[in-house]
Amino acid sequence: MSTKISLKETLLGLNRFQKRSVLMVNDAIMALAALWIAYFLRVGPLSGLQLTQLSQVFVLACITCIAILWTFGFYNNLLRDLEIRILNALAAGVIITSIVIAAYGFFDPDVFLPRSVPIIFAIVVFLLIGGSRVFGRWYYRRAVGIHKNSQPILIYGVGETGRNAASVLDNSREFRLVGFLDDDKSLHGTRIKGRRIIGLKGLPKLTKRYQKLRILICIANLESQQRRKIIENLQSHDVQILTIPPLSEVVAGRASFDDIKEVKLQDLLGREQVPPIQKFFQDAIYKKTVLISGGGGSIGSEICMQIAANEPKKIIVLDNSEFALYALEQKMLKHLPASFVNTNVVFLLCNILDEKALAAIFREHKPDVVYHAAAYKHVPIVERQPLKGVENNILGTYRIGKISAQENVKHFTLVSTDKAVRPTNVMGATKRVAELVIQALQQETKKTTFSIVRFGNVLGSSGSVIPLFQRQIAAGGPVTVTHPEVTRYFMTIPEAAQLVIQSSFLANGADVYVLDMGEPILIRKLARLMIQLSGKTARDAENPGGEIEIKFTGLRPGEKLFEELHLTDKVEGTIHPKILVANEKSISAKAMHGHIRQFEKLANADDDKKTLALLSDLVDGFERKS
């Protein structure tokens, strides 16, 4: 049974050499046809005898044209990428071919070659070969379905980056370029590649004409603040916002201009991320055994990934969640060599309140560096069960810190939170006491360097509003915000983990490091941006006709309108531009031991009331006597 193969399938199935050969045969035919047309236009129809006598001229025109076009690299260009530079090569090729033909006629007087024939030939062959390329490009785009069922897209920016992106989109099957958007009013109404340039005022007409219009931001070296402003300006329009990789990523070969992706939340932070200082990583963890408590959590797992990529001797991951350890192991196996994960990473189930188990782990593995990220951090849950927060966040920190000092760990870093500063909730109060515990432990040892790193929310962490908003948007709303004026600091998980690791290199003993979180963000504004990025419109007082409602539910117990990062104005910079150090008061080791004994006694007695009173006595800003 024979299978009928169409011309389209045959042509598209050819390899690069075969396609190039077809084009060369086509051009040879075009050259012969052009010379015949030149003679016809000059002297009329040629007889058979005349054609025989002129055969050498025809062969010369054919061979010369193909050879010169080959020399000019005309056949190295893909048919789909027809541009002015390719037509320039064609023009130069046919002009030189015409000159060669004219020279042949001049030096051989026996050849019948009127002086106008080479000129007519040059014009006709350019039109024929150029026309065949235009037709071929049209046929190719039609055959492969370019722009069929494609999505309309507008490029923001008409610089070199935007023009390069336009060339890519012209051959895209997924997108159809419909125009350019730019802030320069002098360019409005002009065209690039046949597409009109408009300003923001012209955007509503396009959104009515094209459903689900995409806007691709293509501005080189765009700073985060500028990107955020552009996105905010586009927010009121019914568009989906896309971006391309930074120019530095393209130049380095790690990305290309056709790597189009949706704008991510980190693009809206309005902060410039500083690349990690490799020396800090090397001195902190290179060829060392590193233990991470709470390693299955958002920050803990990213710390593990960052450390694994910088040649540690061994990584010990502690968590009391079996699933969290399993998920981290699978993530590491996906992104790191299996030989490294299987031999250099140890995953251990362990509750940091189990002092005996902790001591055995430390004696067996002898960690050089400890990052203590294990904590209960969900404000409402800890608010309802204050004793659980005290046990895990205070007593757990004390026990792992004490064992670290006993086993001569070189560096111990407590991962803290901005909620520890003048806290209004139990979770924040317990984390502040954990900080005091670490500072007090430092007073009893010189072999272990203790430090604290304090920062705000991270995008995508289990305790962040981001996953909640994402679920609510996916369900069609409403998106719940506690208060119209509530603000929070945000940074990405990778950046936070990098800075935590680097801070341990800076530590001198009992330091409280504060990460530069940039400017705080209104949570209601964040909710609007997330709805916009999902391709929907927000429904609130400003836009009552929106698709997804933003609903204000009132502050939760213990929740603050805004967070602070330090207790004192005595904050100084360090040699790292994103890490600051705060000079804050501490308590004596003797007093700390007394308070620990009280907390242990109250936990055993299950006495919430006295526990809250003790927290209020210890923590500035926290008042919960009953």
mmCIF file of C-alpha atoms in Angstrom, residues 41-321:
data_model
loop_
_atom_site.group_PDB
_atom_site.id
_atom_site.type_symbol
_atom_site.label_atom_id
_atom_site.label_comp_id
_atom_site.label_asym_id
_atom_site.label_seq_id
_atom_site.Cartn_x
_atom_site.Cartn_y
_atom_site.Cartn_z
ATOM 1 C CA LEU A 41 12.808 43.237 -24.116
ATOM 2 C CA ARG A 42 15.773 44.606 -26.082
ATOM 3 C CA VAL A 43 15.568 42.835 -29.479
ATOM 4 C CA GLY A 44 12.409 40.725 -29.348
ATOM 5 C CA PRO A 45 12.112 36.904 -29.589
ATOM 6 C CA LEU A 46 15.338 34.981 -30.228
ATOM 7 C CA SER A 47 15.539 32.325 -32.886
ATOM 8 C CA GLY A 48 16.933 28.863 -32.246
ATOM 9 C CA LEU A 49 20.152 29.785 -34.069
ATOM 10 C CA GLN A 50 20.594 32.888 -31.968
ATOM 11 C CA LEU A 51 20.031 30.908 -28.765
ATOM 12 C CA THR A 52 22.715 28.430 -29.860
ATOM 13 C CA GLN A 53 25.152 31.257 -30.615
ATOM 14 C CA LEU A 54 24.412 32.885 -27.227
ATOM 15 C CA SER A 55 24.642 29.640 -25.233
ATOM 16 C CA GLN A 56 28.032 30.677 -23.817
ATOM 17 C CA VAL A 57 26.558 33.950 -22.534
ATOM 18 C CA PHE A 58 23.682 32.090 -20.869
ATOM 19 C CA VAL A 59 26.022 29.547 -19.239
ATOM 20 C CA LEU A 60 28.319 32.369 -18.095
ATOM 21 C CA ALA A 61 25.397 34.292 -16.578
ATOM 22 C CA CYS A 62 24.137 31.173 -14.779
ATOM 23 C CA ILE A 63 27.497 30.023 -13.360
ATOM 24 C CA THR A 64 28.723 33.530 -12.494
ATOM 25 C CA CYS A 65 25.498 34.466 -10.708
ATOM 26 C CA ILE A 66 25.475 31.310 -8.534
ATOM 27 C CA ALA A 67 29.237 31.539 -7.801
ATOM 28 C CA ILE A 68 29.107 35.175 -6.729
ATOM 29 C CA LEU A 69 26.005 34.704 -4.595
ATOM 30 C CA TRP A 70 27.709 31.718 -2.946
ATOM 31 C CA THR A 71 30.817 33.829 -2.294
ATOM 32 C CA PHE A 72 28.662 36.530 -0.684
ATOM 33 C CA GLY A 73 27.143 33.937 1.676
ATOM 34 C CA PHE A 74 23.706 34.286 0.117
ATOM 35 C CA TYR A 75 22.986 30.569 0.572
ATOM 36 C CA ASN A 76 23.999 30.541 4.225
ATOM 37 C CA ASN A 77 20.828 32.401 5.194
ATOM 38 C CA LEU A 78 17.669 30.574 6.145
ATOM 39 C CA LEU A 79 14.720 31.172 3.868
ATOM 40 C CA ARG A 80 12.558 32.045 6.857
ATOM 41 C CA ASP A 81 14.922 34.896 7.861
ATOM 42 C CA LEU A 82 14.594 37.135 4.783
ATOM 43 C CA GLU A 83 15.891 40.569 5.743
ATOM 44 C CA ILE A 84 17.370 43.712 4.148
ATOM 45 C CA ARG A 85 20.967 42.491 4.590
ATOM 46 C CA ILE A 86 20.153 39.382 2.542
ATOM 47 C CA LEU A 87 18.622 41.477 -0.239
ATOM 48 C CA ASN A 88 21.741 43.673 -0.132
ATOM 49 C CA ALA A 89 23.869 40.583 -0.787
ATOM 50 C CA LEU A 90 21.574 39.664 -3.684
ATOM 51 C CA ALA A 91 21.822 43.163 -5.179
ATOM 52 C CA ALA A 92 25.619 43.147 -4.986
ATOM 53 C CA GLY A 93 25.738 39.674 -6.539
ATOM 54 C CA VAL A 94 23.571 40.509 -9.541
ATOM 55 C CA ILE A 95 25.399 43.798 -10.195
ATOM 56 C CA ILE A 96 28.769 42.006 -10.294
ATOM 57 C CA THR A 97 27.270 39.296 -12.518
ATOM 58 C CA SER A 98 26.010 41.965 -14.919
ATOM 59 C CA ILE A 99 29.437 43.590 -15.008
ATOM 60 C CA VAL A 100 31.034 40.211 -15.825
ATOM 61 C CA ILE A 101 28.537 39.650 -18.662
ATOM 62 C CA ALA A 102 29.128 43.165 -20.028
ATOM 63 C CA ALA A 103 32.910 42.630 -19.873
ATOM 64 C CA TYR A 104 32.551 39.319 -21.737
ATOM 65 C CA GLY A 105 30.621 41.053 -24.516
ATOM 66 C CA PHE A 106 33.126 43.903 -24.656
ATOM 67 C CA PHE A 107 36.183 41.657 -25.036
ATOM 68 C CA ASP A 108 34.518 39.258 -27.518
ATOM 69 C CA PRO A 109 33.041 41.324 -30.374
ATOM 70 C CA ASP A 110 31.639 38.172 -32.007
ATOM 71 C CA VAL A 111 29.085 37.856 -29.180
ATOM 72 C CA PHE A 112 25.760 39.614 -29.816
ATOM 73 C CA LEU A 113 25.336 41.573 -26.575
ATOM 74 C CA PRO A 114 23.615 44.984 -26.723
ATOM 75 C CA ARG A 115 24.874 47.312 -23.962
ATOM 76 C CA SER A 116 21.456 47.568 -22.318
ATOM 77 C CA VAL A 117 21.031 43.788 -21.907
ATOM 78 C CA PRO A 118 23.298 43.473 -18.781
ATOM 79 C CA ILE A 119 21.416 46.365 -17.177
ATOM 80 C CA ILE A 120 18.017 44.852 -17.912
ATOM 81 C CA PHE A 121 19.351 41.460 -16.768
ATOM 82 C CA ALA A 122 20.451 42.894 -13.400
ATOM 83 C CA ILE A 123 17.012 44.352 -12.746
ATOM 84 C CA VAL A 124 15.089 41.274 -13.844
ATOM 85 C CA VAL A 125 17.260 38.687 -12.064
ATOM 86 C CA PHE A 126 17.053 40.695 -8.830
ATOM 87 C CA LEU A 127 13.264 40.745 -9.099
ATOM 88 C CA LEU A 128 13.015 37.067 -9.995
ATOM 89 C CA ILE A 129 15.374 35.707 -7.326
ATOM 90 C CA GLY A 130 14.161 38.166 -4.702
ATOM 91 C CA GLY A 131 10.553 37.420 -5.594
ATOM 92 C CA SER A 132 11.155 33.685 -5.384
ATOM 93 C CA ARG A 133 12.562 34.194 -1.868
ATOM 94 C CA VAL A 134 9.571 36.244 -0.786
ATOM 95 C CA PHE A 135 7.254 33.579 -2.181
ATOM 96 C CA GLY A 136 9.321 30.827 -0.548
ATOM 97 C CA ARG A 137 9.192 32.603 2.824
ATOM 98 C CA TRP A 138 5.422 33.028 2.500
ATOM 99 C CA TYR A 139 5.009 29.368 1.544
ATOM 100 C CA TYR A 140 7.191 28.194 4.427
ATOM 101 C CA ARG A 141 5.285 30.262 7.011
ATOM 102 C CA ARG A 142 2.005 28.984 5.605
ATOM 103 C CA ALA A 143 3.226 25.378 5.506
ATOM 104 C CA VAL A 144 4.442 25.278 9.101
ATOM 105 C CA GLY A 145 1.496 27.281 10.392
ATOM 106 C CA ILE A 146 3.324 30.404 11.556
ATOM 107 C CA HIS A 147 0.771 32.922 12.898
ATOM 108 C CA LYS A 148 -2.031 30.385 12.565
ATOM 109 C CA ASN A 149 -3.951 30.480 15.860
ATOM 110 C CA SER A 150 -1.059 32.536 17.256
ATOM 111 C CA GLN A 151 -1.348 34.957 20.156
ATOM 112 C CA PRO A 152 -1.195 38.720 19.455
ATOM 113 C CA ILE A 153 1.786 40.395 21.087
ATOM 114 C CA LEU A 154 3.057 43.960 21.406
ATOM 115 C CA ILE A 155 6.725 44.799 22.005
ATOM 116 C CA TYR A 156 7.470 47.434 24.664
ATOM 117 C CA GLY A 157 10.634 49.233 23.524
ATOM 118 C CA VAL A 158 11.955 49.979 20.025
ATOM 119 C CA GLY A 159 15.688 49.782 20.749
ATOM 120 C CA GLU A 160 18.031 47.082 19.547
ATOM 121 C CA THR A 161 16.602 44.554 22.019
ATOM 122 C CA GLY A 162 13.076 45.187 20.753
ATOM 123 C CA ARG A 163 14.139 44.909 17.111
ATOM 124 C CA ASN A 164 15.954 41.619 17.790
ATOM 125 C CA ALA A 165 12.876 40.293 19.554
ATOM 126 C CA ALA A 166 10.738 41.367 16.583
ATOM 127 C CA SER A 167 12.906 39.293 14.241
ATOM 128 C CA VAL A 168 12.388 36.274 16.494
ATOM 129 C CA LEU A 169 8.637 36.824 16.745
ATOM 130 C CA ASP A 170 8.317 37.100 12.970
ATOM 131 C CA ASN A 171 9.169 33.390 12.825
ATOM 132 C CA SER A 172 7.268 32.354 15.926
ATOM 133 C CA ARG A 173 4.396 29.892 15.689
ATOM 134 C CA GLU A 174 3.102 30.885 19.127
ATOM 135 C CA PHE A 175 3.021 34.692 18.838
ATOM 136 C CA ARG A 176 1.980 37.259 16.191
ATOM 137 C CA LEU A 177 3.647 40.669 16.432
ATOM 138 C CA VAL A 178 1.004 43.388 16.031
ATOM 139 C CA GLY A 179 2.970 46.518 16.933
ATOM 140 C CA PHE A 180 5.383 48.350 19.210
ATOM 141 C CA LEU A 181 4.833 50.342 22.409
ATOM 142 C CA ASP A 182 7.227 53.089 23.475
ATOM 143 C CA ASP A 183 7.285 56.131 25.776
ATOM 144 C CA ASP A 184 8.999 58.368 23.202
ATOM 145 C CA LYS A 185 6.165 60.513 21.798
ATOM 146 C CA SER A 186 8.253 61.541 18.751
ATOM 147 C CA LEU A 187 8.117 57.912 17.552
ATOM 148 C CA HIS A 188 4.373 57.473 17.879
ATOM 149 C CA GLY A 189 2.715 56.864 14.526
ATOM 150 C CA THR A 190 5.920 55.716 12.816
ATOM 151 C CA ARG A 191 6.604 52.107 11.841
ATOM 152 C CA ILE A 192 9.280 49.436 12.335
ATOM 153 C CA LYS A 193 9.185 46.282 10.213
ATOM 154 C CA GLY A 194 5.796 47.464 8.976
ATOM 155 C CA ARG A 195 4.333 47.614 12.491
ATOM 156 C CA ARG A 196 3.043 50.819 14.053
ATOM 157 C CA ILE A 197 4.579 52.381 17.189
ATOM 158 C CA ILE A 198 2.044 53.592 19.753
ATOM 159 C CA GLY A 199 2.023 55.050 23.270
ATOM 160 C CA LEU A 200 0.053 53.993 26.335
ATOM 161 C CA LYS A 201 -2.876 56.141 25.192
ATOM 162 C CA GLY A 202 -3.270 53.973 22.107
ATOM 163 C CA LEU A 203 -3.272 50.724 24.094
ATOM 164 C CA PRO A 204 -7.045 50.559 24.854
ATOM 165 C CA LYS A 205 -7.854 50.392 21.110
ATOM 166 C CA LEU A 206 -5.567 47.401 20.681
ATOM 167 C CA THR A 207 -6.965 45.587 23.736
ATOM 168 C CA LYS A 208 -10.447 45.921 22.207
ATOM 169 C CA ARG A 209 -9.222 44.688 18.823
ATOM 170 C CA TYR A 210 -7.164 41.760 20.134
ATOM 171 C CA GLN A 211 -8.420 39.524 22.902
ATOM 172 C CA LYS A 212 -5.806 38.503 25.481
ATOM 173 C CA LEU A 213 -3.158 40.854 24.112
ATOM 174 C CA ARG A 214 0.391 40.158 25.373
ATOM 175 C CA ILE A 215 3.003 42.845 25.967
ATOM 176 C CA LEU A 216 6.660 41.811 25.814
ATOM 177 C CA ILE A 217 9.012 44.144 27.700
ATOM 178 C CA CYS A 218 12.185 44.477 25.592
ATOM 179 C CA ILE A 219 14.357 47.202 27.105
ATOM 180 C CA ALA A 220 18.063 46.481 27.614
ATOM 181 C CA ASN A 221 19.642 46.986 31.059
ATOM 182 C CA LEU A 222 16.284 47.730 32.668
ATOM 183 C CA GLU A 223 16.618 48.276 36.419
ATOM 184 C CA SER A 224 14.119 46.676 38.787
ATOM 185 C CA GLN A 225 12.572 50.004 39.778
ATOM 186 C CA GLN A 226 11.999 50.916 36.133
ATOM 187 C CA ARG A 227 10.553 47.482 35.360
ATOM 188 C CA ARG A 228 8.222 47.754 38.313
ATOM 189 C CA LYS A 229 7.027 51.210 37.173
ATOM 190 C CA ILE A 230 6.354 49.955 33.646
ATOM 191 C CA ILE A 231 4.372 46.989 34.952
ATOM 192 C CA GLU A 232 2.360 49.239 37.258
ATOM 193 C CA ASN A 233 1.539 51.527 34.294
ATOM 194 C CA LEU A 234 0.303 48.508 32.330
ATOM 195 C CA GLN A 235 -1.656 47.135 35.274
ATOM 196 C CA SER A 236 -4.871 49.020 34.484
ATOM 197 C CA HIS A 237 -5.041 47.513 30.981
ATOM 198 C CA ASP A 238 -6.391 44.066 30.151
ATOM 199 C CA VAL A 239 -3.046 42.615 29.015
ATOM 200 C CA GLN A 240 -0.676 39.824 29.963
ATOM 201 C CA ILE A 241 2.872 41.011 30.610
ATOM 202 C CA LEU A 242 5.854 39.006 29.353
ATOM 203 C CA THR A 243 9.600 39.544 29.510
ATOM 204 C CA ILE A 244 12.818 38.251 27.955
ATOM 205 C CA PRO A 245 16.076 37.367 29.749
ATOM 206 C CA PRO A 246 18.530 40.176 30.588
ATOM 207 C CA LEU A 247 21.043 41.039 27.858
ATOM 208 C CA SER A 248 23.899 39.772 30.064
ATOM 209 C CA GLU A 249 22.274 36.305 30.147
ATOM 210 C CA VAL A 250 21.929 36.291 26.356
ATOM 211 C CA VAL A 251 25.540 37.390 25.806
ATOM 212 C CA ALA A 252 26.769 34.736 28.252
ATOM 213 C CA GLY A 253 24.907 32.070 26.296
ATOM 214 C CA ARG A 254 22.687 31.094 29.214
ATOM 215 C CA ALA A 255 19.548 32.328 27.466
ATOM 216 C CA SER A 256 18.298 33.581 24.103
ATOM 217 C CA PHE A 257 15.934 36.287 22.925
ATOM 218 C CA ASP A 258 13.205 33.737 22.217
ATOM 219 C CA ASP A 259 13.093 32.625 25.873
ATOM 220 C CA ILE A 260 9.856 34.530 26.446
ATOM 221 C CA LYS A 261 8.304 34.072 29.874
ATOM 222 C CA GLU A 262 5.700 35.647 32.099
ATOM 223 C CA VAL A 263 6.749 38.428 34.442
ATOM 224 C CA LYS A 264 7.460 36.913 37.852
ATOM 225 C CA LEU A 265 6.838 38.411 41.262
ATOM 226 C CA GLN A 266 10.558 38.971 41.805
ATOM 227 C CA ASP A 267 10.418 41.369 38.824
ATOM 228 C CA LEU A 268 8.093 43.545 40.906
ATOM 229 C CA LEU A 269 10.179 43.824 44.065
ATOM 230 C CA GLY A 270 11.859 47.009 42.924
ATOM 231 C CA ARG A 271 15.226 45.870 44.310
ATOM 232 C CA GLU A 272 18.492 45.103 42.575
ATOM 233 C CA GLN A 273 19.829 41.699 43.601
ATOM 234 C CA VAL A 274 23.550 41.668 44.308
ATOM 235 C CA PRO A 275 25.365 38.565 43.043
ATOM 236 C CA PRO A 276 26.883 36.473 45.851
ATOM 237 C CA ILE A 277 30.496 37.156 46.762
ATOM 238 C CA GLN A 278 32.155 33.830 46.037
ATOM 239 C CA LYS A 279 34.912 34.319 48.602
ATOM 240 C CA PHE A 280 32.279 34.528 51.353
ATOM 241 C CA PHE A 281 30.797 31.217 50.216
ATOM 242 C CA GLN A 282 34.177 29.542 49.998
ATOM 243 C CA ASP A 283 35.370 30.637 53.429
ATOM 244 C CA ALA A 284 32.032 29.816 55.045
ATOM 245 C CA ILE A 285 31.378 26.301 53.700
ATOM 246 C CA TYR A 286 34.106 25.039 51.321
ATOM 247 C CA LYS A 287 35.206 21.490 52.282
ATOM 248 C CA LYS A 288 33.328 21.760 55.571
ATOM 249 C CA THR A 289 30.646 19.618 57.173
ATOM 250 C CA VAL A 290 27.502 21.735 57.361
ATOM 251 C CA LEU A 291 24.373 20.942 59.387
ATOM 252 C CA ILE A 292 21.037 22.591 58.579
ATOM 253 C CA SER A 293 18.145 22.226 61.018
ATOM 254 C CA GLY A 294 14.729 22.670 59.467
ATOM 255 C CA GLY A 295 16.389 21.710 56.189
ATOM 256 C CA GLY A 296 13.091 20.662 54.617
ATOM 257 C CA GLY A 297 11.525 24.115 54.942
ATOM 258 C CA SER A 298 11.492 26.913 52.385
ATOM 259 C CA ILE A 299 14.647 28.679 53.568
ATOM 260 C CA GLY A 300 16.356 25.565 54.919
ATOM 261 C CA SER A 301 16.019 23.634 51.666
ATOM 262 C CA GLU A 302 17.354 26.554 49.615
ATOM 263 C CA ILE A 303 20.311 26.878 51.997
ATOM 264 C CA CYS A 304 20.985 23.174 51.358
ATOM 265 C CA MET A 305 20.888 23.674 47.591
ATOM 266 C CA GLN A 306 23.165 26.719 47.739
ATOM 267 C CA ILE A 307 25.685 24.927 49.950
ATOM 268 C CA ALA A 308 25.648 21.771 47.802
ATOM 269 C CA ALA A 309 26.650 23.838 44.774
ATOM 270 C CA ASN A 310 29.758 25.172 46.546
ATOM 271 C CA GLU A 311 31.726 22.010 47.355
ATOM 272 C CA PRO A 312 31.106 21.244 51.026
ATOM 273 C CA LYS A 313 32.603 18.147 52.606
ATOM 274 C CA LYS A 314 29.239 16.897 53.844
ATOM 275 C CA ILE A 315 25.700 18.211 54.412
ATOM 276 C CA ILE A 316 23.592 17.021 57.365
ATOM 277 C CA VAL A 317 19.900 17.839 56.890
ATOM 278 C CA LEU A 318 17.659 17.695 59.967
ATOM 279 C CA ASP A 319 13.865 17.955 59.924
ATOM 280 C CA ASN A 320 10.969 16.472 61.868
ATOM 281 C CA SER A 321 8.934 16.015 58.659
#
